[in-house]
mmCIF file of C-alpha atoms in Angstrom:
data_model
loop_
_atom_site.group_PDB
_atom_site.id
_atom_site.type_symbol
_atom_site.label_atom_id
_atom_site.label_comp_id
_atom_site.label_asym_id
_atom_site.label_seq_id
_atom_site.Cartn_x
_atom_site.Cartn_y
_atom_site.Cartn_z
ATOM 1 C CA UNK A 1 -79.706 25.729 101.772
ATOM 2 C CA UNK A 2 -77.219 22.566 101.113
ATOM 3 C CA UNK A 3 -79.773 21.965 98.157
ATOM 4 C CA UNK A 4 -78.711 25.387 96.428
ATOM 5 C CA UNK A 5 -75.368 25.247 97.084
ATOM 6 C CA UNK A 6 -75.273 21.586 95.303
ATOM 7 C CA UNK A 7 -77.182 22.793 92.883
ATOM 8 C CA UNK A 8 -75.248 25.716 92.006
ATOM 9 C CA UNK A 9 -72.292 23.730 92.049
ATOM 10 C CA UNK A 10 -73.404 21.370 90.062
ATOM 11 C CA UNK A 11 -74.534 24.002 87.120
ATOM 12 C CA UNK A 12 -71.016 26.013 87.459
ATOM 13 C CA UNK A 13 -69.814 22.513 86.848
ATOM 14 C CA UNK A 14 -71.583 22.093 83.969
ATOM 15 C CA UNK A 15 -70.535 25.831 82.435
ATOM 16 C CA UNK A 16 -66.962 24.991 82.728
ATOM 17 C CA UNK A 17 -67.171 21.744 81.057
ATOM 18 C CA UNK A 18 -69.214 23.278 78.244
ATOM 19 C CA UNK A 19 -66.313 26.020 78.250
ATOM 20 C CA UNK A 20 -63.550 23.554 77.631
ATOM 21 C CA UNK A 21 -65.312 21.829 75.037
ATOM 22 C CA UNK A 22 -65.934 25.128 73.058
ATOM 23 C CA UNK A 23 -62.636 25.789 73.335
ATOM 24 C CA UNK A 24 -61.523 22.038 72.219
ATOM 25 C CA UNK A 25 -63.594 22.161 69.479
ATOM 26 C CA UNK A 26 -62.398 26.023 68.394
ATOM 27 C CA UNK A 27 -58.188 24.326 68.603
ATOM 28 C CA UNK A 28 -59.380 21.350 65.958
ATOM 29 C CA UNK A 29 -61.147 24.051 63.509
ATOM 30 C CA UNK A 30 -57.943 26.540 63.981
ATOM 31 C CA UNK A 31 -55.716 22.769 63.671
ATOM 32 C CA UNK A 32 -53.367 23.146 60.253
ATOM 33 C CA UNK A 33 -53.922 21.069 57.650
ATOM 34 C CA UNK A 34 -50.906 18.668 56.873
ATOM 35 C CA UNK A 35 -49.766 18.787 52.870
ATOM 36 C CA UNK A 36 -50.582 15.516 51.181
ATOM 37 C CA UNK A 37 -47.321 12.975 50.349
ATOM 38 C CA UNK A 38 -48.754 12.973 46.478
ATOM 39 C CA UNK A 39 -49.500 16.770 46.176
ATOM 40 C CA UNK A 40 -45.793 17.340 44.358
ATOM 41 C CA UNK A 41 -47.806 15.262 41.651
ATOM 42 C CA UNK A 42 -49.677 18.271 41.161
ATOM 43 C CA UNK A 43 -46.536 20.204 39.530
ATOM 44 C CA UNK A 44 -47.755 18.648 36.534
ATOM 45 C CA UNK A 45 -51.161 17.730 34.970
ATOM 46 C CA UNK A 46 -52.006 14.386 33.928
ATOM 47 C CA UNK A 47 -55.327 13.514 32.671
ATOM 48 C CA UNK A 48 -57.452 10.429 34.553
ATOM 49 C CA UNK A 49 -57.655 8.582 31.345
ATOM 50 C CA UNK A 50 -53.894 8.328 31.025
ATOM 51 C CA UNK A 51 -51.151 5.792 31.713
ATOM 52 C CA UNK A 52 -48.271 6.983 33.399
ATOM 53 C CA UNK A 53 -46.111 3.730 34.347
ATOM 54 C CA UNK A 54 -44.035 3.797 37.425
ATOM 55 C CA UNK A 55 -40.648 5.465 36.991
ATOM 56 C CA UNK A 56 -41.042 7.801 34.140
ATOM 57 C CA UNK A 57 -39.653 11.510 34.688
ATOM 58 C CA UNK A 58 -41.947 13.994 33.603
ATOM 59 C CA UNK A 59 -40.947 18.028 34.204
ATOM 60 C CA UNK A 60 -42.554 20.737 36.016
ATOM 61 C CA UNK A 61 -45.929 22.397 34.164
ATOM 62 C CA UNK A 62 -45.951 19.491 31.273
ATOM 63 C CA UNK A 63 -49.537 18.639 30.491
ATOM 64 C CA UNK A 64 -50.487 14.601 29.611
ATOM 65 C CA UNK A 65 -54.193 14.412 28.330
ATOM 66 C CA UNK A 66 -56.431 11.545 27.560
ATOM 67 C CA UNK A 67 -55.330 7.917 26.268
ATOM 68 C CA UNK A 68 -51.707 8.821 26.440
ATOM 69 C CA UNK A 69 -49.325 6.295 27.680
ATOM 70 C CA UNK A 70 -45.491 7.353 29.364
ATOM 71 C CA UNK A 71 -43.471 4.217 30.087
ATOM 72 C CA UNK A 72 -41.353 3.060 32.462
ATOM 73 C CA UNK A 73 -38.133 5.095 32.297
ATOM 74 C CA UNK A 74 -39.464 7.882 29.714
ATOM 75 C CA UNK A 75 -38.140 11.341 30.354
ATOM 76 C CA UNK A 76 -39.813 14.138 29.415
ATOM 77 C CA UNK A 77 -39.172 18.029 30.009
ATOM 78 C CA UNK A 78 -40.862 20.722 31.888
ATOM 79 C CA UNK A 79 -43.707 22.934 30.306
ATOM 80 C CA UNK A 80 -44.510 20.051 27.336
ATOM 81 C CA UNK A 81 -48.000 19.465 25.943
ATOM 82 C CA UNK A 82 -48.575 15.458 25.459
ATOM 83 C CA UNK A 83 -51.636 14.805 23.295
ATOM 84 C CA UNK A 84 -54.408 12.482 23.087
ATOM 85 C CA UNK A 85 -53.434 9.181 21.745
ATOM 86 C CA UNK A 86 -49.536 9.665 22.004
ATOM 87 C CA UNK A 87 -47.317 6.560 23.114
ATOM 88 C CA UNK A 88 -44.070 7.144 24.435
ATOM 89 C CA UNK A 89 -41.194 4.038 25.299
ATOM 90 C CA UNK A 90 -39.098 3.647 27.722
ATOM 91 C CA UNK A 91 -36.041 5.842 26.987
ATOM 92 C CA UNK A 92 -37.304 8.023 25.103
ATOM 93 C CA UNK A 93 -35.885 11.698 26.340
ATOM 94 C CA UNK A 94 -37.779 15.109 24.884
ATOM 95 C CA UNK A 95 -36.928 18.405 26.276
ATOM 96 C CA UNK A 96 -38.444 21.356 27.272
ATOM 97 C CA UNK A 97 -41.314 22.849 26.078
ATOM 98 C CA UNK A 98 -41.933 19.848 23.805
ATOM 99 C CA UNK A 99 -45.498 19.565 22.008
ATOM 100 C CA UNK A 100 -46.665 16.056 20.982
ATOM 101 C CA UNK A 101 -49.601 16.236 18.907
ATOM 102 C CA UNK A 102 -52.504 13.478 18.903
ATOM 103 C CA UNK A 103 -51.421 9.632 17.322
ATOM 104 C CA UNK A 104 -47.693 9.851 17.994
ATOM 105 C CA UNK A 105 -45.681 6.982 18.977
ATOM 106 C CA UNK A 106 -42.113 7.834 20.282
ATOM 107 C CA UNK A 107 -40.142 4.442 20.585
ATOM 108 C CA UNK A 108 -36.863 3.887 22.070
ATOM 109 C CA UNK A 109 -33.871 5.351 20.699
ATOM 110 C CA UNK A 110 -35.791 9.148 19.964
ATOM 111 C CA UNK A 111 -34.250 12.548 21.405
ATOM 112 C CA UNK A 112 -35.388 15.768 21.104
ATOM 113 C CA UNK A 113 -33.691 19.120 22.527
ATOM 114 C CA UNK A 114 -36.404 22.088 23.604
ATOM 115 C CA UNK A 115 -39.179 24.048 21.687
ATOM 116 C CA UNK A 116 -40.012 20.720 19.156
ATOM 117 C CA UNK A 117 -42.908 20.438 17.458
ATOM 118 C CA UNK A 118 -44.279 16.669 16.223
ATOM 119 C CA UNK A 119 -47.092 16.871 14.381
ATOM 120 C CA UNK A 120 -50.064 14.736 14.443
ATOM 121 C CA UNK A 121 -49.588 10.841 13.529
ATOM 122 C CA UNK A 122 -45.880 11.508 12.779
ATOM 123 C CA UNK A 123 -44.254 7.862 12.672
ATOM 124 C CA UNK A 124 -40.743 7.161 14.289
ATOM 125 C CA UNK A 125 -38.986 3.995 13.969
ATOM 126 C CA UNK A 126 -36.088 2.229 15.666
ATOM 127 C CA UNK A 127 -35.345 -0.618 13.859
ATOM 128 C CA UNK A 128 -34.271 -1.112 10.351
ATOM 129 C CA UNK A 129 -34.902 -4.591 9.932
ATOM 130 C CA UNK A 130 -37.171 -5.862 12.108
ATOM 131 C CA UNK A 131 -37.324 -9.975 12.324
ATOM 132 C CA UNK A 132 -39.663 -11.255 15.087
ATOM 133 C CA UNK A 133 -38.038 -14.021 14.994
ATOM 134 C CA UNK A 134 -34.438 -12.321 15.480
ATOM 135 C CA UNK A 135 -35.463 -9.409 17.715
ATOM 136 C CA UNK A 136 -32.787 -6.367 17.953
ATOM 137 C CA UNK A 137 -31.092 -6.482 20.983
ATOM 138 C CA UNK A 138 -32.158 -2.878 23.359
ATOM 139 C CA UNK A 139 -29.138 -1.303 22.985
ATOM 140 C CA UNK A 140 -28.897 -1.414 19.268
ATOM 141 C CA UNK A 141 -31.732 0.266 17.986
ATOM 142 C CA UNK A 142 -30.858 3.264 15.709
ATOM 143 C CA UNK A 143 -31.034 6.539 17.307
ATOM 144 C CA UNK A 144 -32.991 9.451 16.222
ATOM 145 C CA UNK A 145 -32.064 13.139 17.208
ATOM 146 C CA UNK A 146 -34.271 15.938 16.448
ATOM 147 C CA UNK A 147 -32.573 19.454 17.446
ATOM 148 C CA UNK A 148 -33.755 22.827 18.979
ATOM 149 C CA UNK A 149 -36.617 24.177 17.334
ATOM 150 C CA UNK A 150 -37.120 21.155 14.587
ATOM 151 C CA UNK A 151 -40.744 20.753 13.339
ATOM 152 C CA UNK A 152 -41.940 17.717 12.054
ATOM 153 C CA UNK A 153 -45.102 17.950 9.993
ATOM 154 C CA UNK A 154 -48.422 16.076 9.893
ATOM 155 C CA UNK A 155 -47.960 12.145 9.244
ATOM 156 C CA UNK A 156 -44.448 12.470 8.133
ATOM 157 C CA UNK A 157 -42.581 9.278 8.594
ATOM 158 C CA UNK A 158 -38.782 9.910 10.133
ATOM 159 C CA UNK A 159 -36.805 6.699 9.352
ATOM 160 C CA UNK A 160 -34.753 5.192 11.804
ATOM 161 C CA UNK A 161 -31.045 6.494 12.374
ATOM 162 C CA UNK A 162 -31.393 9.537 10.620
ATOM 163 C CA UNK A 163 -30.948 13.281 12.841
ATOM 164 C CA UNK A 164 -32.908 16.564 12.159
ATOM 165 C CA UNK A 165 -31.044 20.193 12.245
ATOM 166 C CA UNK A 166 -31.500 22.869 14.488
ATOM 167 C CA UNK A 167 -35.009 24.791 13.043
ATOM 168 C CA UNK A 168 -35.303 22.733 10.444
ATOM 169 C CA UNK A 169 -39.167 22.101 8.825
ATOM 170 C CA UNK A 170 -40.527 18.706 7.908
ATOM 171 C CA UNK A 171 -43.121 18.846 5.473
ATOM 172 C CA UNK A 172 -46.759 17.240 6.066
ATOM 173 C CA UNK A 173 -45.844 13.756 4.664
ATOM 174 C CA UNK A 174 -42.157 13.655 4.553
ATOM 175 C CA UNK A 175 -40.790 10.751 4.432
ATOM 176 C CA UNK A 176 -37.389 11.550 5.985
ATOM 177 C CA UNK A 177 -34.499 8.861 4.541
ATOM 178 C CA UNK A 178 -31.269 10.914 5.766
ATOM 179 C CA UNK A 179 -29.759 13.355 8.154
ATOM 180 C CA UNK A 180 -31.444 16.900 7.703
ATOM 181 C CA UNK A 181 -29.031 20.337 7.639
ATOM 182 C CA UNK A 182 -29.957 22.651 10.167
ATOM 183 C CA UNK A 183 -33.009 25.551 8.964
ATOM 184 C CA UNK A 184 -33.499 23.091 5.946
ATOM 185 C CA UNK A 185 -37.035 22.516 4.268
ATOM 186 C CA UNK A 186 -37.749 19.361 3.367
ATOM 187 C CA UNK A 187 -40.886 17.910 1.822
ATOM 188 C CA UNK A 188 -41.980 14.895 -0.310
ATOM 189 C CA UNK A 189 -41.222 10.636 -1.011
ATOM 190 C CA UNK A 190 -38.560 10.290 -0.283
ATOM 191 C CA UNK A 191 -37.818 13.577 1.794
ATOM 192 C CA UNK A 192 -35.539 16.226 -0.723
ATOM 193 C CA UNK A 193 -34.626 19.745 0.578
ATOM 194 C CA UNK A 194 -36.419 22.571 -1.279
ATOM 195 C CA UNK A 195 -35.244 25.663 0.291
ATOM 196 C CA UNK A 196 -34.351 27.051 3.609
ATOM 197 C CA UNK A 197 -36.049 28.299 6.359
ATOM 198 C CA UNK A 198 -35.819 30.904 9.647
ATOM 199 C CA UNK A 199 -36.108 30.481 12.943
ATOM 200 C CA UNK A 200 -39.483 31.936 12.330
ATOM 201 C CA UNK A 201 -40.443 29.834 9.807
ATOM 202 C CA UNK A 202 -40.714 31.730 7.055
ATOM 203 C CA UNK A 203 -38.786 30.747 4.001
ATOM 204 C CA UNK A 204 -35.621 32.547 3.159
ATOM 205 C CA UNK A 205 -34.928 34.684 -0.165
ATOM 206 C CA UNK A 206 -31.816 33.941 -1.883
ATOM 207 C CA UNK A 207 -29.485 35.355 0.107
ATOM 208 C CA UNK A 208 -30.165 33.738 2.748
ATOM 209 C CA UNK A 209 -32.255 36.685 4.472
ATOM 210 C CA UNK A 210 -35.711 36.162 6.424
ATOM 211 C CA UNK A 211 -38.294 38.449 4.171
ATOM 212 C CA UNK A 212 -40.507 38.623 7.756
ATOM 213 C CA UNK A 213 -37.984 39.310 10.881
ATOM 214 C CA UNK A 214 -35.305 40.000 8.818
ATOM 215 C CA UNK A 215 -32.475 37.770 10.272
ATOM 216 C CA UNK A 216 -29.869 36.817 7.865
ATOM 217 C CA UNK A 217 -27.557 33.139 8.075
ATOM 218 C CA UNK A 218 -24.306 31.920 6.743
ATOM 219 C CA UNK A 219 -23.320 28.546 5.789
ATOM 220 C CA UNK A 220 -21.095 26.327 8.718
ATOM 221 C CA UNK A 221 -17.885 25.390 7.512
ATOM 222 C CA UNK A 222 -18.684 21.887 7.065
ATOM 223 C CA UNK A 223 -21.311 23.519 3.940
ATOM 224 C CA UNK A 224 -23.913 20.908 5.685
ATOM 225 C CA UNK A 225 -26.385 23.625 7.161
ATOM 226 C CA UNK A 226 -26.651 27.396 8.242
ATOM 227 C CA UNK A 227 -26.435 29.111 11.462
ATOM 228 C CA UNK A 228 -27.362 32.840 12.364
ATOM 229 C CA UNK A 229 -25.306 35.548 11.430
ATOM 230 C CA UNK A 230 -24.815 38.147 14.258
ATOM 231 C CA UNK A 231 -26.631 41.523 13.537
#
């Protein structure tokens, strides 16, 4: 009789001990998992066989593929496309919605505002006169601007110093030599203007009226460039 009860005891015993481990085992599959201290990296896409340095901005959506390299203290926007091959220095600031096509280098002194386009193996420059020997101090290199909406056309060449307009169109091969009007259309060795263009891109008839969405632009009062006439 004592032999039962010990052995019932013993195998109620056992039940409850395989109850609570059930039950331990149920809490750690139910546990939350804990976010990851790097998953705000994953705001924005950056490809493995990239080099992003320590420090550089880059905004929320932009895309970074392969053998790109972002430097220390580069800023660049939300929603841009970085291509393979591009190099960008350290301050070096592009906007929003920025596209970088393959074999760009962006060196120090280059701004853009949003919605550029830099076509492939376009060549920027920063220093006039380069001497090894006598380097350009940092904060002396000549600036380059290029405005909202500029595109800048296969292998064109934008010298240093010099500032694009608002929409304005580089030609495939440009070499750029001075400051561009806004919409302006510029092709050729050494860069000349040729027409104008929309916001569109499509070129604009002679009174200054876009033959495809129909806008129409005046000339600013400095006579340097156009802007959009209100409809």
């Amino acid at each position: 009789m004592a032999a039962n009860e010990k052995q019932n005891s013993s195998a109620k015993s056992h039940r409850i001990k395989s109850t609570i481990s059930r039950k331990k085992k149920i809490t750690i599959t139910k546990k939350r998992k804990q976010p990851h201290p790097k998953d705000h990296e994953k705001a924005f896409f950056v490809h493995p066989k990239s080099i992003i340095d320590k420090g550089a901005q880059i905004g929320l959506r932009t895309r970074i593929w392969a053998f790109a390299h972002v430097l220390n203290g580069a800023i660049i926007g939300s929603d841009c496309n970085i291509c393979d091959c591009v190099f960008i220095e350290n301050g070096v600031i592009l906007g929003n919605h920025v596209t970088v096509k393959n074999g760009v280098q962006l060196y120090t002194g280059v701004t853009t505002e949003d919605y550029v386009f830099i076509g492939p193996n376009a060549t920027f420059t920063n220093d006039l006169r380069p001497r090894v020997a006598h380097p350009v101090p940092l904060d002396q290199y000549a600036k380059t601007h290029l405005a909202y909406g500029t595109s800048i056309g296969a292998n064109a060449t934008i010298i240093a110093g010099n500032n694009i307009g608002r929409y304005a169109l580089i030609g495939a091969g440009t070499v750029v030599t001075h400051d561009v009007p806004a919409y302006a259309l510029i092709v050729g060795n050494p860069g000349r203007q040729i027409g104008w263009v929309c916001e569109c891109s499509a070129r604009l008839d002679n009174d200054y009226k876009c033959p495809k969405c129909l806008k129409r632009y005046g000339f600013t009062k400095s006579q340097t460039g156009l802007y959009e006439l209100a409809t």
